[in-house]
mmCIF file of N, CA and C in Angstrom:
data_model
loop_
_atom_site.group_PDB
_atom_site.id
_atom_site.type_symbol
_atom_site.label_atom_id
_atom_site.label_comp_id
_atom_site.label_asym_id
_atom_site.label_seq_id
_atom_site.Cartn_x
_atom_site.Cartn_y
_atom_site.Cartn_z
ATOM 1 N N UNK A 17 15.194 312.730 -114.184
ATOM 2 C CA UNK A 17 13.951 312.418 -113.686
ATOM 3 C C UNK A 17 12.725 312.276 -114.434
ATOM 4 N N UNK A 18 12.363 313.012 -114.945
ATOM 5 C CA UNK A 18 11.535 313.189 -116.259
ATOM 6 C C UNK A 18 11.490 311.895 -116.842
ATOM 7 N N UNK A 19 12.725 311.341 -117.569
ATOM 8 C CA UNK A 19 12.664 310.309 -118.494
ATOM 9 C C UNK A 19 12.181 308.995 -117.951
ATOM 10 N N UNK A 20 13.202 308.864 -116.670
ATOM 11 C CA UNK A 20 12.627 307.603 -115.647
ATOM 12 C C UNK A 20 10.756 307.234 -115.543
ATOM 13 N N UNK A 21 10.484 308.457 -115.546
ATOM 14 C CA UNK A 21 8.784 308.214 -115.145
ATOM 15 C C UNK A 21 8.396 307.837 -116.540
ATOM 16 N N UNK A 22 8.958 308.214 -117.670
ATOM 17 C CA UNK A 22 8.230 308.287 -118.732
ATOM 18 C C UNK A 22 8.592 306.435 -119.180
ATOM 19 N N UNK A 23 9.947 306.062 -119.072
ATOM 20 C CA UNK A 23 10.270 304.877 -119.354
ATOM 21 C C UNK A 23 9.792 304.167 -118.521
ATOM 22 N N UNK A 24 9.479 303.999 -117.336
ATOM 23 C CA UNK A 24 8.353 303.289 -116.448
ATOM 24 C C UNK A 24 7.321 303.044 -116.686
ATOM 25 N N UNK A 25 6.467 304.322 -117.280
ATOM 26 C CA UNK A 25 5.027 304.216 -117.717
ATOM 27 C C UNK A 25 5.029 303.451 -119.133
ATOM 28 N N UNK A 26 5.941 303.687 -119.996
ATOM 29 C CA UNK A 26 6.091 302.844 -121.133
ATOM 30 C C UNK A 26 6.167 301.457 -120.939
ATOM 31 N N UNK A 27 6.947 301.085 -119.984
ATOM 32 C CA UNK A 27 7.177 299.673 -119.471
ATOM 33 C C UNK A 27 5.828 299.270 -119.197
ATOM 34 N N UNK A 28 4.973 299.826 -118.381
ATOM 35 C CA UNK A 28 4.041 299.324 -117.609
ATOM 36 C C UNK A 28 2.690 299.263 -118.775
ATOM 37 N N UNK A 29 2.840 300.199 -119.773
ATOM 38 C CA UNK A 29 1.895 300.054 -120.713
ATOM 39 C C UNK A 29 2.291 299.269 -121.576
ATOM 40 N N UNK A 30 3.661 298.866 -122.094
ATOM 41 C CA UNK A 30 3.754 297.667 -122.804
ATOM 42 C C UNK A 30 3.341 296.566 -122.277
ATOM 43 N N UNK A 31 3.230 296.286 -120.933
ATOM 44 C CA UNK A 31 3.001 295.035 -120.111
ATOM 45 C C UNK A 31 1.896 295.140 -119.207
ATOM 46 N N UNK A 32 1.045 296.129 -120.047
ATOM 47 C CA UNK A 32 -0.314 296.243 -119.175
ATOM 48 C C UNK A 32 -1.085 295.006 -118.940
ATOM 49 N N UNK A 33 -1.261 293.910 -119.578
ATOM 50 C CA UNK A 33 -1.574 292.528 -119.779
ATOM 51 C C UNK A 33 -0.719 291.571 -119.416
ATOM 52 N N UNK A 34 -0.090 291.801 -118.066
ATOM 53 C CA UNK A 34 1.026 291.048 -117.561
ATOM 54 C C UNK A 34 1.167 289.890 -117.728
ATOM 55 N N UNK A 35 2.253 289.015 -117.843
ATOM 56 C CA UNK A 35 2.273 287.544 -118.427
ATOM 57 C C UNK A 35 2.967 287.098 -116.663
ATOM 58 N N UNK A 36 3.161 288.168 -115.656
ATOM 59 C CA UNK A 36 3.930 287.589 -114.243
ATOM 60 C C UNK A 36 2.835 287.542 -113.514
ATOM 61 N N UNK A 37 1.563 287.628 -113.726
ATOM 62 C CA UNK A 37 0.422 287.486 -112.629
ATOM 63 C C UNK A 37 0.772 286.182 -111.667
ATOM 64 N N UNK A 38 0.893 285.287 -112.039
ATOM 65 C CA UNK A 38 1.041 283.931 -111.372
ATOM 66 C C UNK A 38 2.676 283.678 -111.334
ATOM 67 N N UNK A 39 3.626 284.484 -111.018
ATOM 68 C CA UNK A 39 4.826 283.993 -111.305
ATOM 69 C C UNK A 39 5.542 284.689 -109.612
ATOM 70 N N UNK A 40 6.236 284.138 -109.200
ATOM 71 C CA UNK A 40 7.031 284.459 -108.143
ATOM 72 C C UNK A 40 7.996 284.928 -108.592
ATOM 73 N N UNK A 41 8.358 286.278 -108.785
ATOM 74 C CA UNK A 41 9.104 286.891 -109.607
ATOM 75 C C UNK A 41 10.589 287.014 -108.616
ATOM 76 N N UNK A 42 10.209 287.310 -107.187
ATOM 77 C CA UNK A 42 11.520 287.466 -106.418
ATOM 78 C C UNK A 42 12.249 285.836 -106.679
ATOM 79 N N UNK A 43 11.486 284.802 -106.449
ATOM 80 C CA UNK A 43 12.283 283.654 -106.589
ATOM 81 C C UNK A 43 12.965 283.374 -107.866
ATOM 82 N N UNK A 44 12.455 283.681 -108.995
ATOM 83 C CA UNK A 44 12.532 283.807 -109.991
ATOM 84 C C UNK A 44 14.170 284.314 -110.363
ATOM 85 N N UNK A 45 13.865 285.707 -110.289
ATOM 86 C CA UNK A 45 15.102 286.611 -110.281
ATOM 87 C C UNK A 45 16.235 286.007 -109.161
ATOM 88 N N UNK A 46 16.267 285.387 -108.007
ATOM 89 C CA UNK A 46 16.895 284.699 -106.893
ATOM 90 C C UNK A 46 17.587 283.281 -108.074
ATOM 91 N N UNK A 47 16.703 282.489 -108.796
ATOM 92 C CA UNK A 47 17.210 281.318 -109.569
ATOM 93 C C UNK A 47 18.109 282.072 -110.545
ATOM 94 N N UNK A 48 17.578 283.091 -110.968
ATOM 95 C CA UNK A 48 18.378 283.631 -112.463
ATOM 96 C C UNK A 48 19.834 284.151 -111.900
ATOM 97 N N UNK A 49 19.893 284.774 -110.621
ATOM 98 C CA UNK A 49 21.301 284.941 -110.164
ATOM 99 C C UNK A 49 22.079 284.198 -109.987
ATOM 100 N N UNK A 50 21.433 282.864 -109.307
ATOM 101 C CA UNK A 50 22.163 281.921 -108.834
ATOM 102 C C UNK A 50 22.824 281.134 -110.296
ATOM 103 N N UNK A 51 21.813 281.086 -111.123
ATOM 104 C CA UNK A 51 22.610 280.615 -112.427
ATOM 105 C C UNK A 51 23.592 281.040 -113.006
ATOM 106 N N UNK A 52 23.412 282.535 -112.946
ATOM 107 C CA UNK A 52 24.869 283.487 -113.287
ATOM 108 C C UNK A 52 26.049 283.490 -112.461
ATOM 109 N N UNK A 53 25.624 283.452 -111.058
ATOM 110 C CA UNK A 53 27.113 283.796 -110.192
ATOM 111 C C UNK A 53 27.518 282.419 -109.939
ATOM 112 N N UNK A 54 26.624 281.226 -109.889
ATOM 113 C CA UNK A 54 27.046 279.987 -109.113
ATOM 114 C C UNK A 54 27.391 279.112 -110.380
ATOM 115 N N UNK A 55 26.362 278.939 -111.087
ATOM 116 C CA UNK A 55 26.657 277.851 -112.500
ATOM 117 C C UNK A 55 27.316 278.791 -113.437
ATOM 118 N N UNK A 56 27.470 280.127 -113.593
ATOM 119 C CA UNK A 56 27.835 280.549 -114.528
ATOM 120 C C UNK A 56 27.613 280.199 -116.050
ATOM 121 N N UNK A 57 26.123 280.069 -116.074
ATOM 122 C CA UNK A 57 25.616 279.736 -117.193
ATOM 123 C C UNK A 57 25.573 280.955 -118.564
ATOM 124 N N UNK A 58 26.281 281.917 -118.135
ATOM 125 C CA UNK A 58 26.515 283.042 -119.282
ATOM 126 C C UNK A 58 27.880 282.474 -119.929
ATOM 127 N N UNK A 59 28.826 281.625 -119.772
ATOM 128 C CA UNK A 59 29.900 281.389 -120.305
ATOM 129 C C UNK A 59 29.262 280.242 -121.573
ATOM 130 N N UNK A 60 27.803 279.816 -121.330
ATOM 131 C CA UNK A 60 27.330 278.970 -122.820
ATOM 132 C C UNK A 60 27.060 280.227 -123.947
ATOM 133 N N UNK A 61 28.056 280.216 -124.983
ATOM 134 C CA UNK A 61 27.763 280.860 -126.234
ATOM 135 C C UNK A 61 26.688 280.802 -126.779
ATOM 136 N N UNK A 62 26.102 279.386 -126.659
ATOM 137 C CA UNK A 62 24.496 279.331 -126.967
ATOM 138 C C UNK A 62 23.426 279.934 -126.382
ATOM 139 N N UNK A 63 23.634 280.390 -125.432
ATOM 140 C CA UNK A 63 22.438 280.764 -124.179
ATOM 141 C C UNK A 63 21.987 281.862 -124.847
ATOM 142 N N UNK A 64 20.356 281.512 -124.997
ATOM 143 C CA UNK A 64 19.747 282.703 -125.500
ATOM 144 C C UNK A 64 18.498 282.912 -124.676
ATOM 145 N N UNK A 65 17.410 283.752 -125.047
ATOM 146 C CA UNK A 65 16.358 284.121 -123.933
ATOM 147 C C UNK A 65 15.577 282.571 -123.973
ATOM 148 N N UNK A 66 15.176 281.733 -124.932
ATOM 149 C CA UNK A 66 14.520 280.761 -124.845
ATOM 150 C C UNK A 66 14.852 279.929 -123.599
ATOM 151 N N UNK A 67 16.589 279.580 -124.087
ATOM 152 C CA UNK A 67 17.152 278.610 -123.197
ATOM 153 C C UNK A 67 16.865 278.903 -121.690
ATOM 154 N N UNK A 68 17.292 280.172 -121.627
ATOM 155 C CA UNK A 68 17.284 280.777 -120.087
ATOM 156 C C UNK A 68 15.853 280.371 -119.759
ATOM 157 N N UNK A 69 14.930 281.069 -120.706
ATOM 158 C CA UNK A 69 13.438 281.174 -119.779
ATOM 159 C C UNK A 69 13.159 279.425 -119.699
ATOM 160 N N UNK A 70 13.646 278.285 -120.523
ATOM 161 C CA UNK A 70 13.339 277.303 -119.965
ATOM 162 C C UNK A 70 14.175 276.546 -118.738
ATOM 163 N N UNK A 71 15.156 277.138 -118.766
ATOM 164 C CA UNK A 71 15.824 276.794 -117.221
ATOM 165 C C UNK A 71 15.176 277.430 -116.219
ATOM 166 N N UNK A 72 14.719 278.635 -116.485
ATOM 167 C CA UNK A 72 13.910 279.030 -115.214
ATOM 168 C C UNK A 72 12.151 279.079 -115.287
ATOM 169 N N UNK A 73 11.904 277.873 -116.060
ATOM 170 C CA UNK A 73 10.219 277.385 -116.342
ATOM 171 C C UNK A 73 9.447 278.487 -116.380
ATOM 172 N N UNK A 74 9.783 279.610 -117.569
ATOM 173 C CA UNK A 74 9.222 280.902 -117.803
ATOM 174 C C UNK A 74 9.045 280.514 -119.373
ATOM 175 N N UNK A 75 7.801 281.209 -119.873
ATOM 176 C CA UNK A 75 7.871 281.359 -121.241
ATOM 177 C C UNK A 75 8.700 282.323 -121.647
ATOM 178 N N UNK A 76 9.203 282.749 -123.288
ATOM 179 C CA UNK A 76 10.193 283.645 -123.500
ATOM 180 C C UNK A 76 9.482 285.163 -123.230
ATOM 181 N N UNK A 77 8.107 285.357 -123.202
ATOM 182 C CA UNK A 77 7.163 286.399 -122.929
ATOM 183 C C UNK A 77 7.579 286.624 -121.574
ATOM 184 N N UNK A 78 7.634 285.892 -120.767
ATOM 185 C CA UNK A 78 7.590 286.268 -119.133
ATOM 186 C C UNK A 78 8.902 286.749 -118.910
ATOM 187 N N UNK A 79 9.783 285.738 -119.407
ATOM 188 C CA UNK A 79 11.197 285.965 -119.146
ATOM 189 C C UNK A 79 11.603 287.495 -119.756
ATOM 190 N N UNK A 80 11.265 288.026 -120.971
ATOM 191 C CA UNK A 80 11.451 289.320 -121.610
ATOM 192 C C UNK A 80 10.714 290.014 -120.466
ATOM 193 N N UNK A 81 9.297 290.285 -120.356
ATOM 194 C CA UNK A 81 8.732 291.074 -119.038
ATOM 195 C C UNK A 81 9.452 291.295 -118.035
ATOM 196 N N UNK A 82 9.910 289.942 -117.028
ATOM 197 C CA UNK A 82 10.784 290.267 -115.963
ATOM 198 C C UNK A 82 11.552 291.132 -116.200
ATOM 199 N N UNK A 83 12.484 290.592 -117.129
ATOM 200 C CA UNK A 83 13.920 291.320 -117.420
ATOM 201 C C UNK A 83 13.845 292.871 -117.583
ATOM 202 N N UNK A 84 12.681 293.401 -118.277
ATOM 203 C CA UNK A 84 12.738 294.542 -118.702
ATOM 204 C C UNK A 84 11.781 295.465 -117.466
ATOM 205 N N UNK A 85 10.781 294.834 -116.825
ATOM 206 C CA UNK A 85 10.131 295.622 -115.841
ATOM 207 C C UNK A 85 10.690 295.324 -114.266
ATOM 208 N N UNK A 86 11.657 294.371 -114.109
ATOM 209 C CA UNK A 86 11.946 294.373 -113.017
ATOM 210 C C UNK A 86 13.688 294.213 -112.827
ATOM 211 N N UNK A 87 14.382 293.439 -113.782
ATOM 212 C CA UNK A 87 15.843 294.112 -114.021
ATOM 213 C C UNK A 87 16.219 295.402 -114.621
ATOM 214 N N UNK A 88 15.255 296.224 -115.353
ATOM 215 C CA UNK A 88 15.703 297.281 -115.850
ATOM 216 C C UNK A 88 16.095 297.343 -117.361
ATOM 217 N N UNK A 89 16.289 295.942 -117.968
ATOM 218 C CA UNK A 89 17.438 295.906 -118.923
ATOM 219 C C UNK A 89 16.923 294.905 -119.647
ATOM 220 N N UNK A 90 16.771 294.895 -120.923
ATOM 221 C CA UNK A 90 16.610 293.390 -121.960
ATOM 222 C C UNK A 90 17.509 292.469 -121.594
ATOM 223 N N UNK A 91 16.911 291.339 -122.177
ATOM 224 C CA UNK A 91 18.079 290.365 -121.896
ATOM 225 C C UNK A 91 19.198 290.174 -122.625
ATOM 226 N N UNK A 92 19.845 290.710 -123.669
ATOM 227 C CA UNK A 92 20.848 290.803 -124.253
ATOM 228 C C UNK A 92 21.679 291.522 -123.721
ATOM 229 N N UNK A 93 21.344 292.813 -123.317
ATOM 230 C CA UNK A 93 21.902 293.681 -122.411
ATOM 231 C C UNK A 93 22.727 293.095 -121.121
ATOM 232 N N UNK A 94 21.779 292.582 -120.507
ATOM 233 C CA UNK A 94 21.929 291.722 -119.101
ATOM 234 C C UNK A 94 22.799 290.802 -119.228
ATOM 235 N N UNK A 95 22.743 289.891 -120.520
ATOM 236 C CA UNK A 95 23.729 288.883 -120.764
ATOM 237 C C UNK A 95 25.330 289.518 -120.901
ATOM 238 N N UNK A 96 25.259 290.656 -121.694
ATOM 239 C CA UNK A 96 26.496 291.280 -122.158
ATOM 240 C C UNK A 96 27.340 291.710 -120.876
ATOM 241 N N UNK A 97 26.246 292.399 -119.943
ATOM 242 C CA UNK A 97 26.926 292.942 -118.444
ATOM 243 C C UNK A 97 27.585 291.811 -117.774
ATOM 244 N N UNK A 98 26.818 290.650 -117.633
ATOM 245 C CA UNK A 98 27.519 289.241 -117.221
ATOM 246 C C UNK A 98 28.662 288.903 -117.747
ATOM 247 N N UNK A 99 28.551 288.920 -119.041
ATOM 248 C CA UNK A 99 29.967 288.161 -119.384
ATOM 249 C C UNK A 99 31.060 289.175 -119.429
ATOM 250 N N UNK A 100 30.901 290.502 -119.321
ATOM 251 C CA UNK A 100 31.964 291.446 -119.288
ATOM 252 C C UNK A 100 32.402 291.481 -117.935
ATOM 253 N N UNK A 101 31.647 291.357 -116.902
ATOM 254 C CA UNK A 101 31.715 291.677 -115.440
ATOM 255 C C UNK A 101 32.704 290.112 -115.201
ATOM 256 N N UNK A 102 32.410 289.063 -115.575
ATOM 257 C CA UNK A 102 33.357 288.025 -115.354
ATOM 258 C C UNK A 102 34.780 288.109 -116.284
ATOM 259 N N UNK A 103 34.383 288.922 -117.377
ATOM 260 C CA UNK A 103 35.731 289.097 -118.171
ATOM 261 C C UNK A 103 36.711 289.956 -117.452
ATOM 262 N N UNK A 104 36.257 290.872 -116.780
ATOM 263 C CA UNK A 104 37.305 291.790 -115.981
ATOM 264 C C UNK A 104 37.886 290.977 -114.934
ATOM 265 N N UNK A 105 37.140 290.143 -114.354
ATOM 266 C CA UNK A 105 37.778 289.376 -113.205
ATOM 267 C C UNK A 105 38.823 288.782 -114.007
ATOM 268 N N UNK A 106 38.841 287.814 -115.176
ATOM 269 C CA UNK A 106 39.498 286.810 -115.793
ATOM 270 C C UNK A 106 40.834 288.083 -116.475
ATOM 271 N N UNK A 107 40.508 289.105 -116.762
ATOM 272 C CA UNK A 107 41.453 289.481 -117.151
ATOM 273 C C UNK A 107 42.617 290.317 -116.298
ATOM 274 N N UNK A 108 42.175 290.418 -115.283
ATOM 275 C CA UNK A 108 43.307 290.837 -114.154
ATOM 276 C C UNK A 108 43.671 289.191 -113.316
ATOM 277 N N UNK A 109 42.834 288.377 -113.069
ATOM 278 C CA UNK A 109 43.605 287.067 -112.262
ATOM 279 C C UNK A 109 44.198 286.479 -112.981
ATOM 280 N N UNK A 110 44.158 286.540 -114.576
ATOM 281 C CA UNK A 110 45.174 285.593 -115.307
ATOM 282 C C UNK A 110 45.916 286.334 -116.365
ATOM 283 N N UNK A 111 46.756 287.169 -115.949
ATOM 284 C CA UNK A 111 47.533 288.347 -117.179
ATOM 285 C C UNK A 111 48.029 287.393 -118.291
ATOM 286 N N UNK A 112 48.117 286.249 -118.082
ATOM 287 C CA UNK A 112 48.879 285.407 -119.197
ATOM 288 C C UNK A 112 47.937 285.206 -120.066
ATOM 289 N N UNK A 113 46.686 284.929 -120.011
ATOM 290 C CA UNK A 113 45.727 284.424 -120.838
ATOM 291 C C UNK A 113 45.315 285.487 -121.883
ATOM 292 N N UNK A 114 45.355 285.060 -122.995
ATOM 293 C CA UNK A 114 44.768 286.215 -124.133
ATOM 294 C C UNK A 114 43.708 286.678 -123.970
ATOM 295 N N UNK A 115 43.465 287.928 -124.528
ATOM 296 C CA UNK A 115 42.171 288.726 -124.508
ATOM 297 C C UNK A 115 41.101 287.714 -125.246
ATOM 298 N N UNK A 116 41.300 287.293 -126.193
ATOM 299 C CA UNK A 116 40.728 286.408 -126.795
ATOM 300 C C UNK A 116 40.120 285.331 -126.172
ATOM 301 N N UNK A 117 41.076 284.713 -125.584
ATOM 302 C CA UNK A 117 40.872 283.338 -124.844
ATOM 303 C C UNK A 117 39.757 283.899 -123.787
ATOM 304 N N UNK A 118 39.873 284.833 -123.040
ATOM 305 C CA UNK A 118 38.983 285.589 -121.989
ATOM 306 C C UNK A 118 37.721 285.682 -122.550
ATOM 307 N N UNK A 119 37.757 286.294 -123.718
ATOM 308 C CA UNK A 119 36.233 286.661 -124.166
ATOM 309 C C UNK A 119 35.502 285.440 -124.567
ATOM 310 N N UNK A 120 36.467 284.288 -125.157
ATOM 311 C CA UNK A 120 35.638 283.089 -125.595
ATOM 312 C C UNK A 120 35.258 282.190 -124.118
ATOM 313 N N UNK A 121 35.928 282.671 -123.134
ATOM 314 C CA UNK A 121 35.952 281.899 -121.927
ATOM 315 C C UNK A 121 34.628 282.313 -121.380
ATOM 316 N N UNK A 122 34.261 283.473 -121.647
ATOM 317 C CA UNK A 122 32.934 283.918 -120.941
ATOM 318 C C UNK A 122 31.679 284.175 -121.797
ATOM 319 N N UNK A 123 31.767 283.195 -122.799
ATOM 320 C CA UNK A 123 30.567 283.046 -123.517
ATOM 321 C C UNK A 123 30.438 283.879 -125.114
ATOM 322 N N UNK A 124 31.480 284.884 -125.282
ATOM 323 C CA UNK A 124 31.191 285.240 -126.480
ATOM 324 C C UNK A 124 31.720 284.776 -127.519
ATOM 325 N N UNK A 125 31.065 284.992 -128.852
ATOM 326 C CA UNK A 125 31.571 284.043 -129.916
ATOM 327 C C UNK A 125 32.494 284.438 -130.614
ATOM 328 N N UNK A 126 32.807 285.590 -130.554
ATOM 329 C CA UNK A 126 33.886 286.147 -131.415
ATOM 330 C C UNK A 126 34.772 287.417 -130.767
ATOM 331 N N UNK A 127 36.033 287.752 -131.155
ATOM 332 C CA UNK A 127 36.392 288.750 -130.642
ATOM 333 C C UNK A 127 35.976 290.343 -130.654
ATOM 334 N N UNK A 128 35.606 290.070 -132.022
ATOM 335 C CA UNK A 128 34.602 291.396 -132.082
ATOM 336 C C UNK A 128 33.459 291.733 -131.416
ATOM 337 N N UNK A 129 32.714 290.859 -130.848
ATOM 338 C CA UNK A 129 31.519 290.790 -129.989
ATOM 339 C C UNK A 129 31.705 291.215 -128.669
ATOM 340 N N UNK A 130 33.115 290.621 -128.524
ATOM 341 C CA UNK A 130 33.443 290.658 -127.129
ATOM 342 C C UNK A 130 33.982 291.885 -127.033
ATOM 343 N N UNK A 131 34.879 292.672 -127.942
ATOM 344 C CA UNK A 131 35.542 293.885 -127.581
ATOM 345 C C UNK A 131 34.196 294.975 -127.969
ATOM 346 N N UNK A 132 33.451 294.891 -128.949
ATOM 347 C CA UNK A 132 32.232 295.480 -129.019
ATOM 348 C C UNK A 132 31.581 295.673 -127.538
ATOM 349 N N UNK A 133 31.124 294.821 -127.006
ATOM 350 C CA UNK A 133 30.125 295.068 -125.774
ATOM 351 C C UNK A 133 31.353 295.392 -124.781
ATOM 352 N N UNK A 134 32.305 295.065 -124.653
ATOM 353 C CA UNK A 134 33.450 295.571 -123.717
ATOM 354 C C UNK A 134 33.399 297.130 -123.616
ATOM 355 N N UNK A 135 33.611 297.487 -124.916
ATOM 356 C CA UNK A 135 33.942 298.908 -124.995
ATOM 357 C C UNK A 135 32.561 299.633 -124.593
ATOM 358 N N UNK A 136 31.325 299.000 -125.097
ATOM 359 C CA UNK A 136 30.052 299.670 -124.794
ATOM 360 C C UNK A 136 29.882 300.016 -123.420
ATOM 361 N N UNK A 137 30.335 298.689 -122.429
ATOM 362 C CA UNK A 137 29.871 298.551 -120.996
ATOM 363 C C UNK A 137 31.220 299.296 -120.356
ATOM 364 N N UNK A 138 32.337 299.304 -120.468
ATOM 365 C CA UNK A 138 33.107 299.912 -119.752
ATOM 366 C C UNK A 138 34.032 301.061 -120.161
ATOM 367 N N UNK A 139 33.822 301.216 -121.754
ATOM 368 C CA UNK A 139 34.240 302.638 -122.057
ATOM 369 C C UNK A 139 35.883 302.523 -122.648
ATOM 370 N N UNK A 140 36.188 301.222 -122.720
ATOM 371 C CA UNK A 140 37.401 301.100 -123.171
ATOM 372 C C UNK A 140 37.909 299.624 -123.460
ATOM 373 N N UNK A 141 38.929 299.417 -124.335
ATOM 374 C CA UNK A 141 38.821 297.908 -124.690
ATOM 375 C C UNK A 141 39.639 296.897 -123.838
ATOM 376 N N UNK A 142 39.237 295.352 -123.703
ATOM 377 C CA UNK A 142 39.831 294.751 -122.703
ATOM 378 C C UNK A 142 41.100 294.927 -122.671
ATOM 379 N N UNK A 143 41.780 295.272 -123.339
ATOM 380 C CA UNK A 143 43.516 295.264 -123.050
ATOM 381 C C UNK A 143 43.989 296.476 -122.302
ATOM 382 N N UNK A 144 42.950 297.317 -122.464
ATOM 383 C CA UNK A 144 43.301 298.602 -121.905
ATOM 384 C C UNK A 144 42.869 298.676 -120.753
ATOM 385 N N UNK A 145 41.754 297.884 -120.145
ATOM 386 C CA UNK A 145 41.288 297.742 -119.102
ATOM 387 C C UNK A 145 42.177 296.845 -118.117
ATOM 388 N N UNK A 146 42.776 295.785 -118.749
ATOM 389 C CA UNK A 146 43.786 294.927 -118.273
ATOM 390 C C UNK A 146 44.785 295.554 -117.898
ATOM 391 N N UNK A 147 45.534 296.622 -118.755
ATOM 392 C CA UNK A 147 46.760 297.182 -118.402
ATOM 393 C C UNK A 147 46.631 298.383 -117.048
ATOM 394 N N UNK A 148 45.137 299.191 -117.386
ATOM 395 C CA UNK A 148 44.877 299.826 -116.148
ATOM 396 C C UNK A 148 44.858 299.179 -115.125
ATOM 397 N N UNK A 149 44.155 298.112 -114.713
ATOM 398 C CA UNK A 149 44.315 297.675 -113.822
ATOM 399 C C UNK A 149 45.345 296.622 -112.794
ATOM 400 N N UNK A 150 46.049 296.329 -113.948
ATOM 401 C CA UNK A 150 47.360 295.606 -113.473
ATOM 402 C C UNK A 150 48.381 296.791 -113.282
ATOM 403 N N UNK A 151 48.492 298.132 -113.374
ATOM 404 C CA UNK A 151 49.261 298.916 -113.028
ATOM 405 C C UNK A 151 48.835 299.540 -111.626
ATOM 406 N N UNK A 152 47.512 299.226 -111.396
ATOM 407 C CA UNK A 152 46.931 299.806 -109.980
ATOM 408 C C UNK A 152 47.200 298.643 -108.797
ATOM 409 N N UNK A 153 47.427 297.392 -109.420
ATOM 410 C CA UNK A 153 47.705 296.228 -108.299
ATOM 411 C C UNK A 153 49.321 296.385 -108.272
ATOM 412 N N UNK A 154 50.205 296.854 -109.330
ATOM 413 C CA UNK A 154 51.701 297.153 -109.089
ATOM 414 C C UNK A 154 51.866 298.107 -107.922
ATOM 415 N N UNK A 155 51.312 299.139 -108.316
ATOM 416 C CA UNK A 155 51.365 300.530 -107.090
ATOM 417 C C UNK A 155 50.752 300.024 -105.743
ATOM 418 N N UNK A 156 49.953 298.744 -105.597
ATOM 419 C CA UNK A 156 49.712 298.873 -104.063
ATOM 420 C C UNK A 156 50.648 298.016 -103.243
#
């Protein structure tokens, strides 16, 4: 509990001069969610902070502040989480697809980037995740 207070105070201090005063944060967050869930822009391996900021009609500084202050994580962590979530579905829904093709399909640029992000977020490799979840389906 103590840490979260310190973190939120640090975020507030870092953004004491907020760049979001004239931004409808709820509308931008809704648009961000739509771009990720419906348009699946996370699949774009070239997607970066500046490209996403342009899509949301924000400066990179505004998007960075919005991500940290309202989403609670930095852009790169958020993007990796979006990609890993999509990969988890693909690993189970397309059991014949190679792990590498799944990783590239959700926007990772290499197998090592994919494995590193997947292990960081899920605590196991994509292959282990697929095995574990396909076993669960067989027993149901």
